[in-house]
Structures are given as C-alpha cells and as structure tokens.
Phi, psi and omega in degrees: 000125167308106183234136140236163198235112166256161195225168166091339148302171196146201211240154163210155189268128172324144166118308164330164176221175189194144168231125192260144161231163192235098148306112190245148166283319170252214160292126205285344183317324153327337210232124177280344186211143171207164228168135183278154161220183151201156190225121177271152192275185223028024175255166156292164163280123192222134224289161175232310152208149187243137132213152275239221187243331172297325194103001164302125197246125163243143188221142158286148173323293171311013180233344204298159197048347177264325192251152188217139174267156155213164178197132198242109233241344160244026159226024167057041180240138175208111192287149113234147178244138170196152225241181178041040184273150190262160173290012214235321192255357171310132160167197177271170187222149196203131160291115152213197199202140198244128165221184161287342171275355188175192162233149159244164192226154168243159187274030147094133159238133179254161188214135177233130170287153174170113187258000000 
C-alpha cells in the first residue's frame, strides 16, 4: 500500500512564502506523474502542479511564477515551494501521485494566508 506523507503547512502573512514536501513509501519511479492539489473550503479540489517522470512541469494559471514543483527521486520526495502567498492560496493541499495501479493521495496539510 502506497502512503504519502506531506508536510509544511501553517499560518504565513500574504507575501510570504512556505515549502510543502511529500514523502512517498515506495519509490516515486513508479508514479508517472506526481502533483499538488487543493481545495479551499466549500470549493473543489483543483490541480496546483504536476510533474511528470519525464520532468514535464504543468501550473495552475494562478500560481504560475510564484510557485515551483520539484521532485527528487532519490529521496521518494516531491516539493513545492511558495512564494509571494496570497489570502487566496488559502486551503488543503494534497499529495498525489498517479501510477499504473491507481491514483493516491496523502491527507492533506492546510495552509493558511493571513495577516
């Protein structure tokens, strides 16, 4: 069974920055695409960044230049750091990873913006 763990969430003052990371149990080589989501509340959950096995990088519009995905494969690790947050970028944030057996999620770290 597949556990991811993310981390790195908290309270930050618009402007601010935070770097959420993702811990996977097995090796992400497994997983073609892995990728941040969030959800604010009463909203859907909607993609924030992906990338891929390849190093293909995709951003929601409303993140592009603030936020950078990373993913370091020898350490079953997938990053995103961000900068310049808005009261906007508030909600949970959820790890997951796409493979051939399924898709998976980790249980969410919230983040909140606020002064």
């Amino acid at each position: 069974q597949v556990q991811l763990v993310e981390s790195g969430g908290g309270l930050v003052q618009p402007g601010g920055s935070l770097r959420l990371s993702c811990v996977a149990s097995n090796s992400i080589f497994i997983f073609n695409t892995m990728g941040w989501y969030r959800q604010a509340p009463g909203k859907q959950r909607d993609m924030v960044a992906t990338i891929t096995s390849g190093g293909r990088i995709n951003y929601a519009d409303s993140v592009k230049g603030r936020f950078t995905i990373s993913r370091d494969n020898a350490k079953n690790t997938v990053s995103l750091r961000m900068n310049s947050l808005k009261p906007e970028d508030t909600a949970v944030y959820y790890c997951a990873a796409r493979g051939v057996n399924g898709d998976y999620w980790g249980q969410g770290t919230q983040v909140t913006v606020s002064s």
